[in-house]
Amino acid sequence: MMVKPIEAINDFVVKFANVNGSGSASANELFAKSILRMGVPVSPRNIFPSNIQGLPTWYEVRVTEAGHLGRRGGVDLMVAMNPQTWNADLKEIEPGGYLFYDNSKPLPASKFRDDVHVIGMPLTEICNRTYSDPRQRQLFKNIVYVGALSMLLEIDPAEIEKLFSEQYKGKEKLLTSNVQALHLGRDYVREHLPHPIGLRVRRADNVGERIFVDGNTAGALGCVYGGATVCAWYPITPSSSLAEAFQKYCMKYRVDSVTGENNYAIVQAEDEIASIGMVVGAGWNGARAFTTTSGPGVSLMTEFIGLAYMAEIPVTIINVQRGGPSTGMPTRTQQADVFACAYASHGDTKHVLLFPEDPHECFVHSAAALDLADRLQTPIFVMTDLDIGMNQRLCAPLLWDESRQYDRGKIMTAAELEAGRDFGRYLDVDGDGIPFRTLPGTHANKGSFFTRGTTKDAYARYSEAGPDYIYNVQRLLRKFNTAKSLVPQPVLREAAQKTRFGAIYYGSTSPAMSEAISALETEQIHLDTLRLCAFPFSDSVADFIAAHDVVFVVEQNRDAQMRSLIINEFDIDPARLTRVLHYDGTPITARFIAREIANRIHSMNVATIDQHRVA
Amino acid sequence: MTYLAKPKLHHPTLPQNKLCHTRRDYEGKISTLCAGCGHDSISAAIIQACWEMDVEPHRVAKLSGIGCSSKTPDYFLGQSHGFNTVHGRMPSVLTGANLANRELLYLGVSGDGDSASIGLGQFAHCMRRGVNMVYIVENNGVYGLTKGQFSATADQGSTSKRGVVNSDSPLDMVGMALQLGASFVARSFSGDKHQLVPLIKAAIAHRGAAFLDVISPCVAFNNHAGSTKSYEYVREHNEAVNRLDVIPLRKEIRVDFAAGELLEVEQHDGSVLRLRKIAPDYDPHNRIAAMNYTQEHQAKGEVVTGLLYIDTNASDMHEHLHTTARPLNALAARELCPGKTALDKLNAGFR
Ligand SMILES: Cc1ncc(C[n+]2csc(CCOP(=O)(O)OP(=O)(O)O)c2C)c(N)n1
Ligand code: SF4
């Protein structure tokens, strides 16, 4: 059975199956960027193992003129470079899709599907003929297939050459050899293969001012712009690249041009306990400090997080979530640390969480977290994940208001102490639950206090008296309540029609959700959506739930953690919130969300449009 | 437990230091430790040392972990900020505090349970990082606060108050500090004020990680016949290597150094130590020799006290990190934020 080949312009999915360590990553990124340079939005995803060399790795590029930045699901063109995963890769191709492979050694016909279009090219043979050095043979193979694809998909080679010239500025030899490899691929296709295929890239103007960056890079810049001076961290995927990027930008922007000294300190700690401990110490002493980690690191940090909560110390923790529990799926994505962070540590604790949806918000929220930590004198978590952290995404450019002042919060100065302002470290002077603090070394005989995790009175004096304890923990709750008005508010998007259905989601689910909503609309299913941007929740979350008969909570974990958090915080009937869960470690797709919601609604046997309520 | 305010009655004839402070100005709250606890003697020695060195109390940050020993920062230097952190993790918090403001004097107080058991890793790493601090371990060989369990410094074969025999061999914190790269290593005894006060002063004057292991008998749980950390045991087995004195730079005094008796040690900040060596052939500049010396005596069941090692050219963590001389917590947005133009450029690079 021969199936009609898929025909699509600027709207398809290409997936590269490679072997880790083969140098394919930069070639695949080059492919994505060249399309972007043609003004066509792309959305790539790295799918990689917890391993350095030899295991399978994939890079999925969604070409999307419409600008959908979530994963779509399905593959139109598979670039199958890894024999290990051949069977699985082949299965993923949509009927009528394409398989591009290295046919240097012939594969039996049984190894192909008859509903996909096979494009074979003797990549190994070409490289062996052209290059004598084994490493070159391997590396240039990747560039050769990018060249071939550019011919098959009509990608402008000038864009690729320009990317080369930017990458190899001042390295003429590398530049020419890469351009050569590119044309080797193009020439072969020109001479031997039918081209272009049904999938094509056509110049557009849909990228605009947007930038293409990963969340960890953007988050690191948020810390630089937000004025972080102390970073203590311990390596863990997928957060390490954030600390490394912070180091890179500090070296670029934070070295005093006169003295050559660093206006920052970065310590790679011995473990996560030490890294958060350093952040606690630095925060106590008035520096803006942060750490970056992932699930297992948060587990180790919890005792200190409790201390920071109880002793009221500014701390910023950027948690780039990955698949758990335990080492779980270290290189896959999830949103499964919601509980672990919201209530981190023992006793009654509650922490502020921010949920960026893309790299742009990783920047915004990281900088905001430093302000919030100082303002609220408490730990602030920025809850990103591997999907945003380590994948480049098209997003709004990073903006900084030059007139912005850092919010250092309530720090009492020597002059204020001298003027005789009553200072009680844990006195709620303003009724917002946030007390004043003094920094060590401020005044010769006023304002010093003793910090500890144990309970105390409003003047920081050790006290095990029940009323003192109650005063303190109630004030902490008041402070948490104050946080409600300081954190980013949820984003409401109303459906075109009045509807009884609502959906709540957060973080990296965002782009897939937007696309799913449009897809559902075409099926006459309308949903109002609320994107949560922070915990504590605004009261509008409860209002949103109350205003809908059915509310789906879409998230990327097994236990519907955000749903439970909402139920717990608002004390509402669990039946009001329907779980939509995706947790296999791959980023959630629009197809998955749309199908799940449509199925649920259909099985509820209700009219998708509420006639009575349609105006 | 209730908070007891200590009456602050200054007698006009009390001696004052250069800052016109009396010793009382260096005191803290009333101790809640057991009467006779060695830790209180160490607090008294810290008070004495800071007073004699004209340390401004509010320019000290005193940090500790959790334990009886770790409670003591509340009992000295009432005008400085104190921080009782979590069990075993004082070093990291102090490291962070030091990163934020390098201009304060950092006093870290810990117990042997705190530092040699749960906190061993942090102890090791802050020594190797050369955090500029005075790290005092109030070493009693037991967990005081949790009522008498063995700590990792308890000697093998010693018995607990409840009659349990310790089957594990002990960790020697001095040996470890030497091995880990501490640039000042000393050991003393809480009851020997004449040795302890100058050692604390020397540690304060030292730039870099200064480690002080102070044997501090626990009257409640480790002062019985089977213990090797009791008053009786330590008094009998103490062998002092030297005596020392600190002279601040302002009053630089030329020292008459007679070989075998006095050793001049020039500090990084310019201050000078004058050491009177009781063991005439002991050279505290030699790390390897110090390791051998302590090991040899330990093998004989002896406790060596005194200044065991000092590197007068030591550098600290800030030098290793090349951080600005100004406190990081005082830097303003204009020094920290690269600004809009840089961001525009970065955005362009991300296209
Ligand atoms: C994580 C954690 N585990 C256990 C404890 C209980 N605890 C409190 S103090 C202490 C031991 C203190 O011993 P040491 O440091 O030798 O001090 P000392 O009381 O003998 O001066 C322990 C185990 C704790 N506070 N935190
Ligand atoms: S239990 Fe021991 S260490 Fe604790 S206060 Fe009493 S004597 Fe000191």
PDB file of N, CA, C and O in Angstrom, chain B residues 19 30 70 76 81 89 91 158 162 181 207 214 219 277 287 315 325 327 332-333:
ATOM      1  N   LEU B  19      38.991  50.840  73.158  1.00  0.00           N
ATOM      2  CA  LEU B  19      37.681  51.323  72.703  1.00  0.00           C
ATOM      3  C   LEU B  19      36.857  51.820  73.877  1.00  0.00           C
ATOM      4  O   LEU B  19      35.667  52.085  73.738  1.00  0.00           O
ATOM      5  N   ILE B  30      23.123  35.390  80.106  1.00  0.00           N
ATOM      6  CA  ILE B  30      23.554  34.441  81.123  1.00  0.00           C
ATOM      7  C   ILE B  30      23.486  33.028  80.559  1.00  0.00           C
ATOM      8  O   ILE B  30      22.494  32.652  79.925  1.00  0.00           O
ATOM      9  N   SER B  70      27.137  24.936  70.699  1.00  0.00           N
ATOM     10  CA  SER B  70      26.618  25.870  69.701  1.00  0.00           C
ATOM     11  C   SER B  70      25.669  26.897  70.292  1.00  0.00           C
ATOM     12  O   SER B  70      25.359  27.904  69.660  1.00  0.00           O
ATOM     13  N   PHE B  76      28.232  35.308  74.790  1.00  0.00           N
ATOM     14  CA  PHE B  76      29.345  36.272  74.709  1.00  0.00           C
ATOM     15  C   PHE B  76      29.046  37.276  73.597  1.00  0.00           C
ATOM     16  O   PHE B  76      28.198  37.028  72.737  1.00  0.00           O
ATOM     17  N   HIS B  81      25.892  40.259  65.988  1.00  0.00           N
ATOM     18  CA  HIS B  81      24.848  39.408  65.430  1.00  0.00           C
ATOM     19  C   HIS B  81      25.270  37.946  65.582  1.00  0.00           C
ATOM     20  O   HIS B  81      26.406  37.597  65.258  1.00  0.00           O
ATOM     21  N   ARG B  89      26.098  22.313  60.263  1.00  0.00           N
ATOM     22  CA  ARG B  89      26.229  23.082  59.013  1.00  0.00           C
ATOM     23  C   ARG B  89      26.642  24.533  59.213  1.00  0.00           C
ATOM     24  O   ARG B  89      26.438  25.355  58.316  1.00  0.00           O
ATOM     25  N   PRO B  91      29.598  25.722  59.082  1.00  0.00           N
ATOM     26  CA  PRO B  91      30.623  26.184  58.135  1.00  0.00           C
ATOM     27  C   PRO B  91      30.046  26.770  56.847  1.00  0.00           C
ATOM     28  O   PRO B  91      30.540  27.787  56.357  1.00  0.00           O
ATOM     29  N   SER B 158      36.529   3.926  75.530  1.00  0.00           N
ATOM     30  CA  SER B 158      35.990   4.734  76.630  1.00  0.00           C
ATOM     31  C   SER B 158      34.533   4.355  76.836  1.00  0.00           C
ATOM     32  O   SER B 158      33.883   3.814  75.936  1.00  0.00           O
ATOM     33  N   ARG B 162      26.261   5.827  80.634  1.00  0.00           N
ATOM     34  CA  ARG B 162      25.327   4.714  80.777  1.00  0.00           C
ATOM     35  C   ARG B 162      26.024   3.357  80.688  1.00  0.00           C
ATOM     36  O   ARG B 162      25.379   2.326  80.607  1.00  0.00           O
ATOM     37  N   GLY B 181      44.304  21.467  55.061  1.00  0.00           N
ATOM     38  CA  GLY B 181      44.841  22.731  54.571  1.00  0.00           C
ATOM     39  C   GLY B 181      44.524  23.937  55.427  1.00  0.00           C
ATOM     40  O   GLY B 181      44.710  25.077  54.980  1.00  0.00           O
ATOM     41  N   ARG B 207      44.826  35.559  59.118  1.00  0.00           N
ATOM     42  CA  ARG B 207      43.907  35.608  57.983  1.00  0.00           C
ATOM     43  C   ARG B 207      43.900  34.250  57.284  1.00  0.00           C
ATOM     44  O   ARG B 207      44.938  33.768  56.839  1.00  0.00           O
ATOM     45  N   VAL B 214      39.346  22.737  71.170  1.00  0.00           N
ATOM     46  CA  VAL B 214      39.480  22.975  72.601  1.00  0.00           C
ATOM     47  C   VAL B 214      38.818  21.833  73.371  1.00  0.00           C
ATOM     48  O   VAL B 214      37.600  21.642  73.292  1.00  0.00           O
ATOM     49  N   VAL B 219      30.647  18.255  82.169  1.00  0.00           N
ATOM     50  CA  VAL B 219      30.483  17.824  83.562  1.00  0.00           C
ATOM     51  C   VAL B 219      29.313  16.870  83.709  1.00  0.00           C
ATOM     52  O   VAL B 219      29.294  16.036  84.599  1.00  0.00           O
ATOM     53  N   LYS B 277      58.384  28.841  73.251  1.00  0.00           N
ATOM     54  CA  LYS B 277      58.255  27.399  73.046  1.00  0.00           C
ATOM     55  C   LYS B 277      58.709  26.632  74.269  1.00  0.00           C
ATOM     56  O   LYS B 277      59.818  26.814  74.748  1.00  0.00           O
ATOM     57  N   ARG B 287      53.942  21.961  58.351  1.00  0.00           N
ATOM     58  CA  ARG B 287      52.690  21.206  58.412  1.00  0.00           C
ATOM     59  C   ARG B 287      52.945  19.706  58.632  1.00  0.00           C
ATOM     60  O   ARG B 287      52.299  19.057  59.449  1.00  0.00           O
ATOM     61  N   SER B 315      46.430  32.741  52.362  1.00  0.00           N
ATOM     62  CA  SER B 315      45.451  33.611  51.715  1.00  0.00           C
ATOM     63  C   SER B 315      44.075  33.061  52.062  1.00  0.00           C
ATOM     64  O   SER B 315      43.968  31.945  52.557  1.00  0.00           O
ATOM     65  N   ALA B 325      37.285  44.063  46.936  1.00  0.00           N
ATOM     66  CA  ALA B 325      37.644  44.352  48.331  1.00  0.00           C
ATOM     67  C   ALA B 325      36.437  44.876  49.100  1.00  0.00           C
ATOM     68  O   ALA B 325      36.394  44.824  50.321  1.00  0.00           O
ATOM     69  N   PRO B 327      32.557  44.961  50.468  1.00  0.00           N
ATOM     70  CA  PRO B 327      31.602  43.904  50.804  1.00  0.00           C
ATOM     71  C   PRO B 327      30.574  43.735  49.679  1.00  0.00           C
ATOM     72  O   PRO B 327      30.041  44.728  49.176  1.00  0.00           O
ATOM     73  N   ALA B 332      25.834  48.314  44.689  1.00  0.00           N
ATOM     74  CA  ALA B 332      24.540  48.852  44.258  1.00  0.00           C
ATOM     75  C   ALA B 332      24.230  48.405  42.832  1.00  0.00           C
ATOM     76  O   ALA B 332      25.097  47.898  42.117  1.00  0.00           O
ATOM     77  N   ALA B 333      22.983  48.651  42.437  1.00  0.00           N
ATOM     78  CA  ALA B 333      22.511  48.211  41.120  1.00  0.00           C
ATOM     79  C   ALA B 333      23.444  48.666  40.002  1.00  0.00           C
ATOM     80  O   ALA B 333      23.704  47.928  39.056  1.00  0.00           O
TER      81      ALA B 333
END
